[in-house]
Coordinates of C-alpha atoms in Angstrom, one line a residue:
M478 CA -68.6 -54.3 -11.8
P479 CA -65.9 -54.3 -8.8
I480 CA -65.1 -51.4 -8.1
W481 CA -61.2 -51.3 -8.8
N482 CA -61.0 -51.7 -12.3
G483 CA -59.7 -49.7 -14.5
V484 CA -57.9 -48.1 -10.9
L485 CA -57.6 -50.9 -8.1
T486 CA -54.5 -53.1 -10.1
R487 CA -53.7 -57.0 -9.0
R488 CA -50.4 -58.5 -9.3
R489 CA -48.6 -62.1 -7.7
M490 CA -46.0 -60.5 -5.9
V491 CA -43.6 -63.4 -6.8
H492 CA -44.3 -61.6 -10.2
H493 CA -42.8 -58.2 -7.9
L494 CA -40.2 -60.2 -6.8
A495 CA -39.1 -61.0 -9.9
L496 CA -39.7 -57.4 -11.9
G497 CA -38.0 -55.3 -8.6
G498 CA -35.9 -57.7 -7.4
I499 CA -37.6 -57.0 -4.1
A500 CA -36.9 -60.5 -2.8
S501 CA -34.0 -59.6 0.2
V502 CA -32.3 -61.8 3.4
L503 CA -32.6 -61.9 6.1
G504 CA -30.5 -61.1 9.5
H505 CA -30.3 -65.3 9.7
G506 CA -29.7 -65.8 6.2
V507 CA -33.5 -66.8 5.1
A508 CA -35.5 -65.1 2.0
F509 CA -38.6 -63.4 2.5
A510 CA -41.2 -66.3 1.3
S511 CA -42.5 -65.1 -2.2
Q512 CA -46.2 -64.5 -1.8
A513 CA -48.7 -67.2 -3.4
H514 CA -51.8 -64.8 -3.6
A515 CA -53.5 -61.8 -5.3
L516 CA -52.5 -58.2 -3.4
L517 CA -53.9 -55.3 -4.4
T518 CA -52.1 -52.5 -5.2
R519 CA -53.0 -48.8 -6.2
R520 CA -50.8 -46.8 -9.1
I521 CA -49.2 -43.2 -7.8
P522 CA -50.6 -40.5 -9.6
S523 CA -47.3 -39.3 -9.5
S524 CA -45.0 -42.2 -10.8
G525 CA -47.6 -44.8 -11.9
E526 CA -45.5 -47.1 -9.3
E527 CA -47.5 -49.1 -6.6
L528 CA -48.4 -50.0 -3.8
P529 CA -50.1 -52.3 -2.0
V530 CA -53.1 -50.8 -0.2
V531 CA -52.6 -52.1 3.3
G532 CA -49.6 -50.3 4.9
L533 CA -48.0 -50.0 8.5
G534 CA -48.0 -47.5 10.9
T535 CA -45.7 -46.6 13.6
W536 CA -47.7 -44.2 16.3
I537 CA -47.4 -45.6 19.7
T538 CA -47.1 -49.0 18.4
F539 CA -43.4 -48.6 18.1
N540 CA -42.8 -46.8 20.9
V541 CA -41.0 -48.8 23.2
G542 CA -37.7 -47.3 24.4
D543 CA -34.7 -49.0 24.7
D544 CA -36.5 -52.3 26.1
V545 CA -34.4 -54.5 24.1
A546 CA -37.7 -57.4 23.8
A547 CA -40.0 -55.1 22.7
R548 CA -37.6 -53.4 19.2
D549 CA -37.3 -57.4 18.1
E550 CA -41.0 -57.9 18.3
C551 CA -41.6 -54.7 16.8
A552 CA -38.8 -56.2 14.4
E553 CA -40.8 -59.2 13.5
V554 CA -44.2 -57.5 13.0
M555 CA -41.9 -55.6 10.4
R556 CA -40.4 -59.4 9.7
A557 CA -44.3 -60.5 9.3
F558 CA -45.5 -57.0 6.8
F559 CA -42.9 -57.4 4.2
E560 CA -43.3 -61.9 4.2
A561 CA -46.7 -60.8 3.3
G562 CA -46.1 -58.6 0.2
G563 CA -46.1 -55.5 2.7
R564 CA -44.0 -52.3 1.5
L565 CA -45.3 -48.8 2.5
I566 CA -43.7 -48.5 6.4
D567 CA -45.2 -44.5 8.0
S568 CA -42.9 -42.7 11.2
S569 CA -42.1 -39.0 12.3
P570 CA -39.7 -37.6 14.3
M571 CA -43.4 -37.3 16.6
Y572 CA -43.3 -40.6 17.0
G573 CA -41.5 -41.0 20.3
S574 CA -38.4 -43.8 19.5
S575 CA -40.5 -45.5 16.9
Q576 CA -37.9 -44.1 13.7
S577 CA -35.1 -45.9 15.5
V578 CA -36.5 -48.8 16.2
V579 CA -38.1 -48.8 12.8
G580 CA -34.0 -48.6 11.7
H581 CA -33.5 -51.2 14.4
G582 CA -36.1 -54.2 12.5
L583 CA -35.3 -52.8 9.0
T584 CA -31.4 -53.9 10.2
K585 CA -31.8 -57.2 11.9
L586 CA -33.9 -57.9 8.1
G587 CA -31.3 -57.3 6.4
R588 CA -32.7 -54.0 4.5
P589 CA -36.2 -55.2 2.7
A590 CA -35.7 -53.8 -0.9
S591 CA -39.2 -53.5 -0.7
L592 CA -39.3 -51.2 1.5
F593 CA -41.0 -47.3 1.0
S594 CA -40.0 -45.5 3.8
A595 CA -43.2 -42.3 4.5
D596 CA -41.6 -40.4 7.0
K597 CA -42.4 -36.6 8.1
V598 CA -40.7 -33.0 9.0
W599 CA -42.5 -32.1 12.4
T600 CA -41.6 -28.7 13.8
S601 CA -37.9 -28.0 13.2
S602 CA -37.3 -24.6 11.8
D603 CA -33.7 -27.0 10.0
G604 CA -36.0 -29.1 8.2
R605 CA -32.8 -31.1 6.7
R606 CA -31.3 -31.3 9.2
Q607 CA -34.6 -33.2 10.7
I608 CA -34.6 -35.2 7.9
E609 CA -31.3 -36.0 8.1
E610 CA -31.3 -37.4 11.4
T611 CA -34.5 -38.9 10.9
R612 CA -32.3 -41.1 7.0
R613 CA -30.2 -42.1 10.5
R614 CA -32.9 -43.3 13.1
W615 CA -34.0 -45.6 9.2
R616 CA -30.6 -46.5 9.0
V617 CA -31.6 -46.4 4.7
P618 CA -29.7 -44.8 2.1
S619 CA -32.7 -42.1 1.2
L620 CA -36.0 -41.6 2.6
D621 CA -38.9 -42.0 -0.2
L622 CA -41.8 -39.9 0.7
V623 CA -42.0 -36.9 3.6
Q624 CA -44.2 -35.1 4.6
V625 CA -45.5 -32.4 6.6
H626 CA -46.5 -33.0 9.8
N627 CA -50.0 -31.7 10.6
L628 CA -48.6 -28.8 7.9
L629 CA -46.9 -27.7 10.8
S630 CA -44.6 -24.1 9.5
W631 CA -45.8 -25.9 5.6
E632 CA -44.1 -22.3 4.1
E633 CA -41.4 -23.1 5.6
Q634 CA -40.9 -27.1 5.1
L635 CA -42.6 -26.9 2.0
P636 CA -39.8 -25.6 -0.3
V637 CA -37.6 -27.7 1.4
L638 CA -39.4 -30.3 0.3
F639 CA -39.5 -29.8 -3.2
A640 CA -36.4 -28.4 -3.4
M641 CA -35.3 -32.3 -1.7
K642 CA -37.0 -33.9 -4.7
A643 CA -35.5 -32.3 -7.4
E644 CA -31.9 -33.0 -6.6
K645 CA -33.6 -36.6 -5.6
R646 CA -32.3 -37.0 -2.6
I647 CA -36.2 -37.8 -1.3
R648 CA -38.8 -38.7 -4.0
Y649 CA -42.1 -37.2 -2.8
V650 CA -43.6 -35.1 -0.9
G651 CA -46.3 -34.2 1.1
I652 CA -48.8 -33.8 3.8
T653 CA -50.8 -34.7 6.6
T654 CA -53.7 -34.4 8.9
S655 CA -55.9 -36.2 11.4
E656 CA -58.4 -36.6 12.9
G657 CA -60.7 -34.1 10.4
R658 CA -58.3 -31.4 11.4
R659 CA -57.6 -28.5 8.7
H660 CA -59.4 -29.7 6.3
R661 CA -59.7 -26.5 4.7
D662 CA -56.1 -25.5 4.9
I663 CA -55.6 -29.7 3.1
E664 CA -57.7 -28.9 0.5
Q665 CA -55.7 -25.1 -0.4
L666 CA -52.0 -26.9 -0.9
M667 CA -53.8 -29.9 -2.9
R668 CA -54.9 -27.2 -5.2
S669 CA -51.6 -24.5 -4.9
H670 CA -49.0 -27.0 -4.1
P671 CA -47.4 -30.6 -7.1
L672 CA -48.3 -32.9 -4.0
D673 CA -47.3 -36.5 -4.7
F674 CA -49.0 -37.9 -1.3
V675 CA -51.8 -35.9 1.0
Q676 CA -52.2 -37.6 4.5
V677 CA -56.0 -37.8 6.5
T678 CA -58.3 -39.7 8.3
Y679 CA -60.7 -41.8 7.5
N680 CA -63.2 -45.1 8.8
P681 CA -66.5 -46.3 8.2
L682 CA -67.2 -43.5 11.1
D683 CA -64.6 -40.6 10.0
R684 CA -65.8 -40.0 6.6
E685 CA -65.5 -35.5 6.2
V686 CA -63.2 -36.6 3.3
E687 CA -65.7 -38.2 1.0
A688 CA -67.0 -34.8 0.7
R689 CA -63.7 -32.9 -0.9
I690 CA -60.9 -33.7 -0.4
L691 CA -60.7 -37.6 -1.1
P692 CA -62.6 -35.9 -4.8
L693 CA -59.6 -33.6 -5.3
A694 CA -57.2 -36.2 -4.7
R695 CA -58.9 -37.9 -7.2
D696 CA -58.7 -34.6 -9.5
R697 CA -55.4 -33.1 -9.1
G698 CA -53.5 -37.1 -9.7
I699 CA -52.3 -37.0 -5.1
A700 CA -51.7 -40.6 -3.6
V701 CA -53.7 -41.1 -0.8
I702 CA -52.8 -42.6 2.6
V703 CA -55.5 -43.0 5.4
N704 CA -54.2 -42.8 8.9
R705 CA -56.3 -44.0 11.7
P706 CA -58.6 -46.6 10.5
F707 CA -59.5 -47.8 13.7
R708 CA -59.2 -45.1 16.0
E709 CA -56.1 -46.1 18.1
G710 CA -58.2 -49.7 18.7
L711 CA -61.8 -47.8 19.7
L712 CA -63.7 -48.7 16.7
L713 CA -62.3 -52.7 17.3
R714 CA -62.8 -52.1 20.4
A715 CA -66.8 -51.1 19.9
L716 CA -67.3 -53.5 16.9
A717 CA -66.5 -57.0 19.0
R718 CA -69.4 -56.8 20.6
R719 CA -71.1 -57.6 18.1
P720 CA -71.2 -60.1 16.0
L721 CA -69.7 -60.0 12.0
P722 CA -72.2 -59.8 9.9
S723 CA -72.5 -63.6 7.6
W724 CA -72.1 -61.7 4.5
A725 CA -68.6 -60.3 5.4
S726 CA -67.7 -63.3 3.7
D727 CA -68.3 -62.0 0.5
V728 CA -65.3 -60.5 0.4
D729 CA -63.4 -62.3 2.4
C730 CA -63.3 -60.9 5.6
K731 CA -63.1 -63.2 8.8
S732 CA -63.0 -59.7 11.2
W733 CA -64.1 -56.6 11.7
A734 CA -60.5 -55.0 10.8
Q735 CA -60.5 -57.0 7.6
L736 CA -63.8 -55.4 7.3
V737 CA -62.5 -51.4 8.3
L738 CA -59.6 -51.6 6.0
K739 CA -61.5 -52.7 3.1
F740 CA -64.2 -50.3 3.2
I741 CA -61.7 -47.9 3.1
V742 CA -59.3 -49.3 0.5
A743 CA -62.4 -50.1 -1.0
H744 CA -62.4 -46.1 -1.9
P745 CA -60.8 -45.2 -5.1
A746 CA -59.1 -42.5 -4.4
V747 CA -57.7 -44.4 -1.4
T748 CA -53.9 -45.3 -2.6
C749 CA -52.9 -46.8 1.3
A750 CA -54.3 -47.5 4.5
I751 CA -52.1 -47.8 7.2
P752 CA -53.3 -49.0 10.5
A753 CA -50.5 -49.2 13.7
T754 CA -49.6 -52.6 15.8
G755 CA -47.5 -54.3 17.0
N756 CA -48.5 -57.3 17.2
V757 CA -47.4 -59.9 15.1
A758 CA -51.2 -61.8 14.4
H759 CA -52.6 -58.6 13.9
V760 CA -50.1 -57.2 11.2
R761 CA -50.7 -60.9 8.9
E762 CA -55.1 -60.0 10.2
N763 CA -54.5 -56.7 8.5
M764 CA -52.4 -57.8 5.3
A765 CA -54.8 -60.4 4.6
A766 CA -57.3 -57.7 3.3
A767 CA -55.0 -56.5 0.8
S768 CA -56.2 -59.6 -1.6
G769 CA -59.3 -61.0 -2.5
P770 CA -62.8 -59.3 -3.7
L771 CA -64.0 -55.2 -2.1
P772 CA -67.3 -54.0 -1.2
D773 CA -69.1 -53.1 -3.3
A774 CA -71.3 -49.8 -2.7
K775 CA -74.3 -51.8 -1.5
L776 CA -72.3 -53.6 1.1
R777 CA -70.4 -50.4 2.3
E778 CA -73.2 -48.3 3.0
R779 CA -74.1 -51.6 4.8
T780 CA -70.8 -51.6 6.5
I781 CA -71.2 -48.2 7.8
A782 CA -75.0 -48.5 9.2
L783 CA -72.7 -51.5 11.4
V784 CA -70.6 -49.5 12.4
E785 CA -72.9 -47.0 12.9
G786 CA -74.5 -48.3 15.6
A787 CA -71.8 -50.3 17.5

């Protein structure tokens, strides 16, 4: 039985476009292409809303400053992402120019209605003001998800976020960490607060969250976003020295990036992985991992063995 049966749903993007009014017009007047294949999606437990299992991160890759050509290249990455059925884009106030580059891309693409905006509140003592500045940089009416970045000042920021959710100024509240830091604090907050999302690092090498955080997320009904799926490219560079195993074709994987992403999203507690890229070919490659079969437990173990030996 597929590992996602009863948890992970498949949906044709054409149907999604028809129901959700996602189709929007690009800056040059051409509508986004319809999806001909089924995307793998997971539900946000607190609402039932579905998200494709692969999103788009912006750490480093979208921090291109005022370079016009680089900003337009990032917009093309976003175009390819949306054309492939992507929705969730994640950024942060501490990602340099990434927020404004996202806003530039969204404007150039005609502000796609399918967007699920995920951003963060950083160290500012005035969370509302920082969130408003983030919204302005994204050039969107409101943000879908706001997360406390690396738990900084969470005692001050979480009440602000829950109040903004009650005011319907944001839709979801979350917390984040990366590289295995502060997991005990993350777990405590997951138990004590009505969080919608938690964001953590997870991949075939970084599996600490499997022990407690991912099971707790399922028990508490908290969606999970996975950051650093490729260890900022270090993992893929190590794997590039090895041939892709022949059995990768059993789960429709043509690259190590797709096999790693499918390993991640095959865990039933994971809602969405957010590889960061500034390359159009790479975003298309990543989004291809959001369709087709996922590895079962045996193939996941084989993936771990190969990755650990790289």
